[in-house]
PDB file of C-alpha atoms in Angstrom:
ATOM      1  CA  MET A   3     -13.838   5.002  -8.277  1.00  0.00           C
ATOM      2  CA  THR A   4     -14.199   7.579  -5.485  1.00  0.00           C
ATOM      3  CA  GLU A   5     -15.079   5.767  -2.299  1.00  0.00           C
ATOM      4  CA  ALA A   6     -16.279   7.402   0.892  1.00  0.00           C
ATOM      5  CA  ALA A   7     -14.773   6.035   4.088  1.00  0.00           C
ATOM      6  CA  ALA A   8     -16.893   3.193   5.382  1.00  0.00           C
ATOM      7  CA  ARG A   9     -16.283   0.093   7.442  1.00  0.00           C
ATOM      8  CA  ARG A  10     -14.615  -2.170   4.908  1.00  0.00           C
ATOM      9  CA  VAL A  11     -15.078  -5.894   4.332  1.00  0.00           C
ATOM     10  CA  PRO A  12     -12.156  -7.734   6.036  1.00  0.00           C
ATOM     11  CA  GLY A  13      -9.247  -8.040   3.601  1.00  0.00           C
ATOM     12  CA  THR A  14     -10.007  -4.779   1.786  1.00  0.00           C
ATOM     13  CA  PRO A  15      -7.007  -2.431   1.564  1.00  0.00           C
ATOM     14  CA  CYS A  16      -8.122   0.488   3.750  1.00  0.00           C
ATOM     15  CA  TRP A  17      -4.997   2.608   4.370  1.00  0.00           C
ATOM     16  CA  VAL A  18      -1.372   3.086   3.297  1.00  0.00           C
ATOM     17  CA  SER A  19       1.454   4.207   5.520  1.00  0.00           C
ATOM     18  CA  LEU A  20       5.107   5.160   5.067  1.00  0.00           C
ATOM     19  CA  MET A  21       7.758   5.205   7.814  1.00  0.00           C
ATOM     20  CA  VAL A  22      10.758   7.444   7.049  1.00  0.00           C
ATOM     21  CA  HIS A  23      13.847   8.996   8.627  1.00  0.00           C
ATOM     22  CA  ASP A  24      13.133  12.637   7.689  1.00  0.00           C
ATOM     23  CA  MET A  25       9.438  13.223   8.190  1.00  0.00           C
ATOM     24  CA  ALA A  26       9.471  16.955   7.425  1.00  0.00           C
ATOM     25  CA  ALA A  27      11.319  16.546   4.105  1.00  0.00           C
ATOM     26  CA  THR A  28       9.036  13.643   3.123  1.00  0.00           C
ATOM     27  CA  GLN A  29       5.935  15.723   3.851  1.00  0.00           C
ATOM     28  CA  ASP A  30       7.356  18.529   1.718  1.00  0.00           C
ATOM     29  CA  PHE A  31       7.977  16.088  -1.150  1.00  0.00           C
ATOM     30  CA  TYR A  32       4.502  14.507  -1.173  1.00  0.00           C
ATOM     31  CA  GLY A  33       2.827  17.827  -0.438  1.00  0.00           C
ATOM     32  CA  ALA A  34       4.406  19.279  -3.589  1.00  0.00           C
ATOM     33  CA  LEU A  35       3.771  16.129  -5.662  1.00  0.00           C
ATOM     34  CA  PHE A  36       0.164  15.388  -4.676  1.00  0.00           C
ATOM     35  CA  GLY A  37      -1.086  18.569  -2.998  1.00  0.00           C
ATOM     36  CA  TRP A  38      -1.286  16.856   0.394  1.00  0.00           C
ATOM     37  CA  GLU A  39      -1.596  18.727   3.672  1.00  0.00           C
ATOM     38  CA  PHE A  40      -0.919  17.086   7.030  1.00  0.00           C
ATOM     39  CA  LYS A  41      -2.388  16.804  10.504  1.00  0.00           C
ATOM     40  CA  PRO A  42      -1.111  14.846  13.537  1.00  0.00           C
ATOM     41  CA  GLY A  43      -2.206  11.202  13.863  1.00  0.00           C
ATOM     42  CA  PRO A  44      -1.770   8.594  16.630  1.00  0.00           C
ATOM     43  CA  GLN A  45       1.714   8.763  18.200  1.00  0.00           C
ATOM     44  CA  GLN A  46       1.894   5.226  19.679  1.00  0.00           C
ATOM     45  CA  LEU A  47       4.813   4.240  17.424  1.00  0.00           C
ATOM     46  CA  GLY A  48       6.412   7.704  17.400  1.00  0.00           C
ATOM     47  CA  PRO A  49       5.651  10.890  15.440  1.00  0.00           C
ATOM     48  CA  TYR A  50       2.944  10.260  12.822  1.00  0.00           C
ATOM     49  CA  ALA A  51       0.900  12.469  10.509  1.00  0.00           C
ATOM     50  CA  ARG A  52      -2.109  11.843   8.312  1.00  0.00           C
ATOM     51  CA  ALA A  53      -2.061  13.220   4.791  1.00  0.00           C
ATOM     52  CA  LEU A  54      -5.137  15.143   3.643  1.00  0.00           C
ATOM     53  CA  LEU A  55      -6.251  15.699   0.055  1.00  0.00           C
ATOM     54  CA  ASP A  56      -8.841  18.483  -0.069  1.00  0.00           C
ATOM     55  CA  GLY A  57      -9.464  17.831   3.628  1.00  0.00           C
ATOM     56  CA  GLN A  58      -9.963  14.051   3.149  1.00  0.00           C
ATOM     57  CA  GLU A  59      -7.557  11.559   4.779  1.00  0.00           C
ATOM     58  CA  VAL A  60      -5.651   9.526   2.183  1.00  0.00           C
ATOM     59  CA  ALA A  61      -2.387   8.193   3.727  1.00  0.00           C
ATOM     60  CA  GLY A  62      -0.055   8.283   6.736  1.00  0.00           C
ATOM     61  CA  ILE A  63       3.615   9.201   7.178  1.00  0.00           C
ATOM     62  CA  GLY A  64       5.531   8.331  10.337  1.00  0.00           C
ATOM     63  CA  GLN A  65       8.993   8.796  11.789  1.00  0.00           C
ATOM     64  CA  LEU A  66      11.282   5.771  12.128  1.00  0.00           C
ATOM     65  CA  PRO A  67      13.247   5.595  15.366  1.00  0.00           C
ATOM     66  CA  PRO A  68      16.875   6.646  14.612  1.00  0.00           C
ATOM     67  CA  ASP A  69      18.210   3.185  15.486  1.00  0.00           C
ATOM     68  CA  ARG A  70      15.818   1.291  13.171  1.00  0.00           C
ATOM     69  CA  GLN A  71      17.307   0.472   9.773  1.00  0.00           C
ATOM     70  CA  LEU A  72      14.112  -0.820   8.177  1.00  0.00           C
ATOM     71  CA  PRO A  73      13.396  -0.693   4.434  1.00  0.00           C
ATOM     72  CA  ILE A  74      11.612   2.544   3.519  1.00  0.00           C
ATOM     73  CA  ALA A  75       8.427   1.354   1.800  1.00  0.00           C
ATOM     74  CA  TRP A  76       4.764   2.181   1.382  1.00  0.00           C
ATOM     75  CA  THR A  77       2.746  -0.412   3.297  1.00  0.00           C
ATOM     76  CA  PRO A  78      -0.929  -1.241   2.697  1.00  0.00           C
ATOM     77  CA  TYR A  79      -3.206  -1.966   5.656  1.00  0.00           C
ATOM     78  CA  LEU A  80      -5.885  -4.615   5.175  1.00  0.00           C
ATOM     79  CA  ALA A  81      -9.138  -4.260   7.077  1.00  0.00           C
ATOM     80  CA  ALA A  82      -9.701  -6.738   9.918  1.00  0.00           C
ATOM     81  CA  GLU A  83     -12.803  -7.403  11.993  1.00  0.00           C
ATOM     82  CA  ASP A  84     -10.615  -8.585  14.880  1.00  0.00           C
ATOM     83  CA  VAL A  85      -6.894  -7.836  14.564  1.00  0.00           C
ATOM     84  CA  ASP A  86      -5.873 -10.252  17.330  1.00  0.00           C
ATOM     85  CA  ALA A  87      -7.689 -13.197  15.726  1.00  0.00           C
ATOM     86  CA  THR A  88      -6.416 -12.268  12.252  1.00  0.00           C
ATOM     87  CA  ALA A  89      -2.833 -11.992  13.558  1.00  0.00           C
ATOM     88  CA  GLU A  90      -3.179 -15.513  14.987  1.00  0.00           C
ATOM     89  CA  THR A  91      -4.342 -16.798  11.595  1.00  0.00           C
ATOM     90  CA  VAL A  92      -1.365 -15.073   9.918  1.00  0.00           C
ATOM     91  CA  ARG A  93       0.986 -16.977  12.259  1.00  0.00           C
ATOM     92  CA  HIS A  94      -0.815 -20.306  11.779  1.00  0.00           C
ATOM     93  CA  ARG A  95      -0.588 -19.944   7.998  1.00  0.00           C
ATOM     94  CA  GLY A  96       3.161 -19.340   7.918  1.00  0.00           C
ATOM     95  CA  GLY A  97       3.261 -15.556   8.094  1.00  0.00           C
ATOM     96  CA  THR A  98       4.977 -13.407  10.744  1.00  0.00           C
ATOM     97  CA  VAL A  99       3.593 -10.706  13.023  1.00  0.00           C
ATOM     98  CA  GLY A 100       6.356  -8.163  13.631  1.00  0.00           C
ATOM     99  CA  VAL A 101       4.511  -5.420  15.550  1.00  0.00           C
ATOM    100  CA  GLY A 102       1.403  -5.611  17.736  1.00  0.00           C
ATOM    101  CA  PRO A 103      -1.449  -6.123  17.860  1.00  0.00           C
ATOM    102  CA  LEU A 104      -1.666  -2.809  19.712  1.00  0.00           C
ATOM    103  CA  ASP A 105      -4.070   0.090  20.130  1.00  0.00           C
ATOM    104  CA  ALA A 106      -3.504   3.268  18.116  1.00  0.00           C
ATOM    105  CA  GLY A 107      -5.281   5.573  20.534  1.00  0.00           C
ATOM    106  CA  GLU A 108      -8.945   6.089  19.711  1.00  0.00           C
ATOM    107  CA  ALA A 109      -8.278   5.418  16.026  1.00  0.00           C
ATOM    108  CA  GLY A 110      -8.306   1.625  16.115  1.00  0.00           C
ATOM    109  CA  ARG A 111      -6.138  -1.426  16.661  1.00  0.00           C
ATOM    110  CA  MET A 112      -3.292  -2.474  14.389  1.00  0.00           C
ATOM    111  CA  ALA A 113      -0.556  -4.978  13.685  1.00  0.00           C
ATOM    112  CA  MET A 114       2.291  -5.231  11.184  1.00  0.00           C
ATOM    113  CA  ALA A 115       2.765  -8.600   9.509  1.00  0.00           C
ATOM    114  CA  SER A 116       4.533 -10.276   6.617  1.00  0.00           C
ATOM    115  CA  ASP A 117       3.405 -13.112   4.386  1.00  0.00           C
ATOM    116  CA  PRO A 118       5.426 -16.357   3.962  1.00  0.00           C
ATOM    117  CA  ALA A 119       7.386 -14.781   1.073  1.00  0.00           C
ATOM    118  CA  GLY A 120       8.342 -11.784   3.245  1.00  0.00           C
ATOM    119  CA  ALA A 121       6.041  -9.046   1.869  1.00  0.00           C
ATOM    120  CA  VAL A 122       5.038  -6.639   4.661  1.00  0.00           C
ATOM    121  CA  PHE A 123       1.454  -5.491   5.209  1.00  0.00           C
ATOM    122  CA  GLY A 124      -0.568  -3.988   8.033  1.00  0.00           C
ATOM    123  CA  LEU A 125      -3.799  -5.090   9.691  1.00  0.00           C
ATOM    124  CA  TRP A 126      -6.305  -2.442  10.732  1.00  0.00           C
ATOM    125  CA  GLN A 127      -9.322  -2.855  13.009  1.00  0.00           C
ATOM    126  CA  ALA A 128     -11.155   0.446  12.693  1.00  0.00           C
ATOM    127  CA  ALA A 129     -12.559   2.392  15.627  1.00  0.00           C
ATOM    128  CA  SER A 130     -12.781   6.161  15.017  1.00  0.00           C
ATOM    129  CA  HIS A 131     -10.421   6.019  12.009  1.00  0.00           C
ATOM    130  CA  LEU A 132     -12.009   4.101   9.138  1.00  0.00           C
ATOM    131  CA  GLY A 133      -9.088   4.537   6.751  1.00  0.00           C
ATOM    132  CA  MET A 134      -8.851   6.286   3.395  1.00  0.00           C
ATOM    133  CA  ALA A 135     -11.728   8.712   2.961  1.00  0.00           C
ATOM    134  CA  VAL A 136     -11.285   8.852  -0.805  1.00  0.00           C
ATOM    135  CA  THR A 137      -9.595   6.671  -3.434  1.00  0.00           C
ATOM    136  CA  GLY A 138      -9.120   6.774  -7.187  1.00  0.00           C
ATOM    137  CA  VAL A 139      -8.854  10.557  -7.609  1.00  0.00           C
ATOM    138  CA  PRO A 140      -5.531  12.257  -8.456  1.00  0.00           C
ATOM    139  CA  GLY A 141      -3.322  12.317  -5.361  1.00  0.00           C
ATOM    140  CA  SER A 142      -4.968   9.289  -3.744  1.00  0.00           C
ATOM    141  CA  VAL A 143      -4.446   5.516  -3.778  1.00  0.00           C
ATOM    142  CA  VAL A 144      -6.111   3.713  -6.647  1.00  0.00           C
ATOM    143  CA  TRP A 145      -4.711   0.160  -6.341  1.00  0.00           C
ATOM    144  CA  ASN A 146      -2.419  -2.196  -4.406  1.00  0.00           C
ATOM    145  CA  GLU A 147      -0.463  -5.038  -6.001  1.00  0.00           C
ATOM    146  CA  LEU A 148       1.655  -7.749  -4.422  1.00  0.00           C
ATOM    147  CA  VAL A 149       4.797  -8.354  -6.488  1.00  0.00           C
ATOM    148  CA  THR A 150       6.206 -11.792  -5.732  1.00  0.00           C
ATOM    149  CA  ARG A 151       8.092 -14.688  -7.345  1.00  0.00           C
ATOM    150  CA  GLU A 152       5.022 -16.854  -8.025  1.00  0.00           C
ATOM    151  CA  THR A 153       1.388 -16.385  -7.089  1.00  0.00           C
ATOM    152  CA  ALA A 154       0.177 -19.880  -6.164  1.00  0.00           C
ATOM    153  CA  SER A 155       1.583 -20.407  -2.656  1.00  0.00           C
ATOM    154  CA  VAL A 156       1.284 -16.811  -1.484  1.00  0.00           C
ATOM    155  CA  ALA A 157      -2.293 -16.541  -2.790  1.00  0.00           C
ATOM    156  CA  THR A 158      -3.126 -19.617  -0.697  1.00  0.00           C
ATOM    157  CA  PHE A 159      -1.910 -17.723   2.383  1.00  0.00           C
ATOM    158  CA  TYR A 160      -4.010 -14.605   1.704  1.00  0.00           C
ATOM    159  CA  ARG A 161      -7.051 -16.709   0.835  1.00  0.00           C
ATOM    160  CA  ALA A 162      -6.754 -18.545   4.169  1.00  0.00           C
ATOM    161  CA  VAL A 163      -6.411 -15.294   6.147  1.00  0.00           C
ATOM    162  CA  PHE A 164      -9.064 -13.197   4.366  1.00  0.00           C
ATOM    163  CA  ASP A 165     -11.424 -15.488   2.396  1.00  0.00           C
ATOM    164  CA  TYR A 166     -10.482 -13.922  -0.921  1.00  0.00           C
ATOM    165  CA  THR A 167     -11.648 -15.511  -4.121  1.00  0.00           C
ATOM    166  CA  GLU A 168      -9.275 -15.329  -7.092  1.00  0.00           C
ATOM    167  CA  GLU A 169      -9.653 -14.381 -10.695  1.00  0.00           C
ATOM    168  CA  ALA A 170      -6.920 -14.915 -13.284  1.00  0.00           C
ATOM    169  CA  VAL A 171      -5.904 -11.785 -15.177  1.00  0.00           C
ATOM    170  CA  VAL A 172      -5.629 -12.375 -18.896  1.00  0.00           C
ATOM    171  CA  SER A 173      -2.442 -10.555 -19.862  1.00  0.00           C
ATOM    172  CA  ALA A 174       1.019 -11.050 -21.327  1.00  0.00           C
ATOM    173  CA  ASP A 175       2.165 -11.711 -17.740  1.00  0.00           C
ATOM    174  CA  PHE A 176       0.706 -15.173 -17.265  1.00  0.00           C
ATOM    175  CA  ASP A 177       1.194 -15.390 -13.489  1.00  0.00           C
ATOM    176  CA  HIS A 178      -1.179 -12.602 -12.548  1.00  0.00           C
ATOM    177  CA  LEU A 179      -4.394 -12.751 -10.524  1.00  0.00           C
ATOM    178  CA  GLU A 180      -6.836 -10.513  -8.710  1.00  0.00           C
ATOM    179  CA  LEU A 181      -7.975 -10.983  -5.121  1.00  0.00           C
ATOM    180  CA  CYS A 182     -11.731 -10.460  -4.865  1.00  0.00           C
ATOM    181  CA  LEU A 183     -14.160  -9.865  -2.008  1.00  0.00           C
ATOM    182  CA  GLU A 184     -17.909 -10.133  -2.567  1.00  0.00           C
ATOM    183  CA  GLY A 185     -17.209 -10.536  -6.287  1.00  0.00           C
ATOM    184  CA  ARG A 186     -15.204  -7.296  -6.536  1.00  0.00           C
ATOM    185  CA  PRO A 187     -11.430  -7.098  -7.178  1.00  0.00           C
ATOM    186  CA  VAL A 188      -9.658  -5.330  -4.288  1.00  0.00           C
ATOM    187  CA  ALA A 189      -5.973  -6.069  -5.001  1.00  0.00           C
ATOM    188  CA  SER A 190      -3.781  -8.095  -7.342  1.00  0.00           C
ATOM    189  CA  VAL A 191      -0.873 -10.521  -7.127  1.00  0.00           C
ATOM    190  CA  HIS A 192       1.788 -10.516  -9.831  1.00  0.00           C
ATOM    191  CA  GLY A 193       4.288 -13.365 -10.068  1.00  0.00           C
ATOM    192  CA  VAL A 194       7.393 -12.048 -11.816  1.00  0.00           C
ATOM    193  CA  GLY A 195       9.692 -15.071 -11.396  1.00  0.00           C
ATOM    194  CA  HIS A 196      13.386 -14.239 -11.577  1.00  0.00           C
ATOM    195  CA  SER A 197      12.595 -10.585 -12.381  1.00  0.00           C
ATOM    196  CA  LEU A 198      11.870 -10.075  -8.679  1.00  0.00           C
ATOM    197  CA  PRO A 199      14.459  -7.523  -7.466  1.00  0.00           C
ATOM    198  CA  ARG A 200      16.966  -9.292  -5.230  1.00  0.00           C
ATOM    199  CA  ASP A 201      17.404  -6.235  -3.034  1.00  0.00           C
ATOM    200  CA  ARG A 202      13.672  -6.027  -2.366  1.00  0.00           C
ATOM    201  CA  GLY A 203      12.175  -9.520  -2.494  1.00  0.00           C
ATOM    202  CA  SER A 204       8.375  -9.879  -2.408  1.00  0.00           C
ATOM    203  CA  HIS A 205       6.669  -6.552  -1.707  1.00  0.00           C
ATOM    204  CA  TRP A 206       3.406  -4.681  -1.950  1.00  0.00           C
ATOM    205  CA  MET A 207       3.294  -1.837  -4.488  1.00  0.00           C
ATOM    206  CA  THR A 208       0.987   1.142  -3.957  1.00  0.00           C
ATOM    207  CA  TYR A 209      -0.487   2.851  -7.035  1.00  0.00           C
ATOM    208  CA  PHE A 210      -1.377   6.542  -6.744  1.00  0.00           C
ATOM    209  CA  GLU A 211      -3.665   8.136  -9.322  1.00  0.00           C
ATOM    210  CA  ALA A 212      -2.168  11.028 -11.310  1.00  0.00           C
ATOM    211  CA  ALA A 213      -4.051  13.388 -13.613  1.00  0.00           C
ATOM    212  CA  ASP A 214      -1.114  13.181 -16.044  1.00  0.00           C
ATOM    213  CA  VAL A 215       1.581  10.572 -15.356  1.00  0.00           C
ATOM    214  CA  ASP A 216       4.219  12.183 -17.575  1.00  0.00           C
ATOM    215  CA  GLU A 217       3.780  15.578 -15.923  1.00  0.00           C
ATOM    216  CA  ALA A 218       3.806  13.970 -12.448  1.00  0.00           C
ATOM    217  CA  VAL A 219       7.028  12.067 -13.238  1.00  0.00           C
ATOM    218  CA  GLU A 220       8.681  15.310 -14.356  1.00  0.00           C
ATOM    219  CA  ARG A 221       7.588  17.067 -11.169  1.00  0.00           C
ATOM    220  CA  LEU A 222       8.783  14.132  -9.049  1.00  0.00           C
ATOM    221  CA  ALA A 223      12.279  14.327 -10.588  1.00  0.00           C
ATOM    222  CA  ASP A 224      12.415  18.090  -9.887  1.00  0.00           C
ATOM    223  CA  LEU A 225      11.481  17.375  -6.254  1.00  0.00           C
ATOM    224  CA  GLY A 226      14.352  14.919  -5.704  1.00  0.00           C
ATOM    225  CA  GLY A 227      12.589  11.644  -6.509  1.00  0.00           C
ATOM    226  CA  HIS A 228      13.753   9.297  -9.236  1.00  0.00           C
ATOM    227  CA  VAL A 229      12.250   7.145 -11.964  1.00  0.00           C
ATOM    228  CA  VAL A 230      12.584   3.356 -11.614  1.00  0.00           C
ATOM    229  CA  GLN A 231      10.592   2.447 -14.754  1.00  0.00           C
ATOM    230  CA  PRO A 232       9.597   5.225 -17.184  1.00  0.00           C
ATOM    231  CA  ALA A 233       5.947   5.834 -18.051  1.00  0.00           C
ATOM    232  CA  ARG A 234       4.461   3.117 -20.262  1.00  0.00           C
ATOM    233  CA  GLU A 235       1.050   1.882 -21.331  1.00  0.00           C
ATOM    234  CA  GLY A 236      -0.238  -0.776 -18.923  1.00  0.00           C
ATOM    235  CA  ALA A 237      -3.362  -2.896 -18.712  1.00  0.00           C
ATOM    236  CA  HIS A 238      -5.302  -0.218 -16.819  1.00  0.00           C
ATOM    237  CA  GLY A 239      -3.708   2.982 -18.070  1.00  0.00           C
ATOM    238  CA  ARG A 240      -0.407   4.815 -18.345  1.00  0.00           C
ATOM    239  CA  VAL A 241       1.895   3.888 -15.447  1.00  0.00           C
ATOM    240  CA  ALA A 242       5.382   4.718 -14.144  1.00  0.00           C
ATOM    241  CA  THR A 243       7.320   3.188 -11.245  1.00  0.00           C
ATOM    242  CA  VAL A 244       9.102   5.823  -9.182  1.00  0.00           C
ATOM    243  CA  ALA A 245      10.791   6.382  -5.824  1.00  0.00           C
ATOM    244  CA  ASP A 246      10.789   9.236  -3.329  1.00  0.00           C
ATOM    245  CA  PRO A 247      14.022  10.867  -2.009  1.00  0.00           C
ATOM    246  CA  GLU A 248      14.365   8.212   0.752  1.00  0.00           C
ATOM    247  CA  GLY A 249      13.909   5.384  -1.772  1.00  0.00           C
ATOM    248  CA  ALA A 250      10.291   4.342  -1.128  1.00  0.00           C
ATOM    249  CA  ARG A 251       8.961   2.985  -4.416  1.00  0.00           C
ATOM    250  CA  PHE A 252       5.428   3.495  -5.666  1.00  0.00           C
ATOM    251  CA  ALA A 253       3.565   3.649  -8.964  1.00  0.00           C
ATOM    252  CA  LEU A 254       1.937   6.643 -10.607  1.00  0.00           C
ATOM    253  CA  VAL A 255      -0.946   5.792 -12.919  1.00  0.00           C
ATOM    254  CA  THR A 256      -3.404   7.670 -15.065  1.00  0.00           C
ATOM    255  CA  SER A 257      -6.217   5.153 -15.128  1.00  0.00           C
ATOM    256  CA  ARG A 258      -7.930   4.442 -18.386  1.00  0.00           C
ATOM    257  CA  LYS A 259     -11.546   5.488 -18.051  1.00  0.00           C
ATOM    258  CA  ALA A 260     -14.040   2.693 -18.551  1.00  0.00           C
TER     259      ALA A 260
END
């Protein structure tokens, strides 16, 4: 599932970003966990670095202003042909645009938005920065899933903004669907009903590929992270839900090979 950076179809997850209080400590954590190295990125919203895996850009980590008490969370960016027009559609369909649209230097144009259920996502109109240069290899993003109370109304929102088609996922979790573009699944929506954590509400979950989930979970604990849900067999492989030292949750998965 390695994918070279290319201009993505609008609605395709193209980048993930994390805003934290202690950028240096966070870089140390993910560097040790995934083998990432870092280089400076656009500074429009404050200090920001791009994470490199074997020289390929895979994610971003930025510094929160000291006075901002925002939830620490990995945020997916969805590709947009025209961020300003897409942001307008988000508003018209009941979502909120919290930041932007604004230029990120030569890299592109971005906005931060949330859907009607409150899940935060970014919009990215690529210029020089096309997004993730590689996906699906250990240390890189392999999947993004929206965890929400029920899928129907929120899927209507995303379909209106991005022209997704939907495909039901046959699983024990009945309220589960995939969002597809050009016939290919690009993300999923999982309705968990009353199991939705009250302290978090609806949220996007980023899945990072791991060569060996159990070994990665052990390493994460040694580095100061913690396990939210221990490793278990999932529909697509062995998966664990974890959190970094500042509390940002993400999933580690060893994908089952087709």
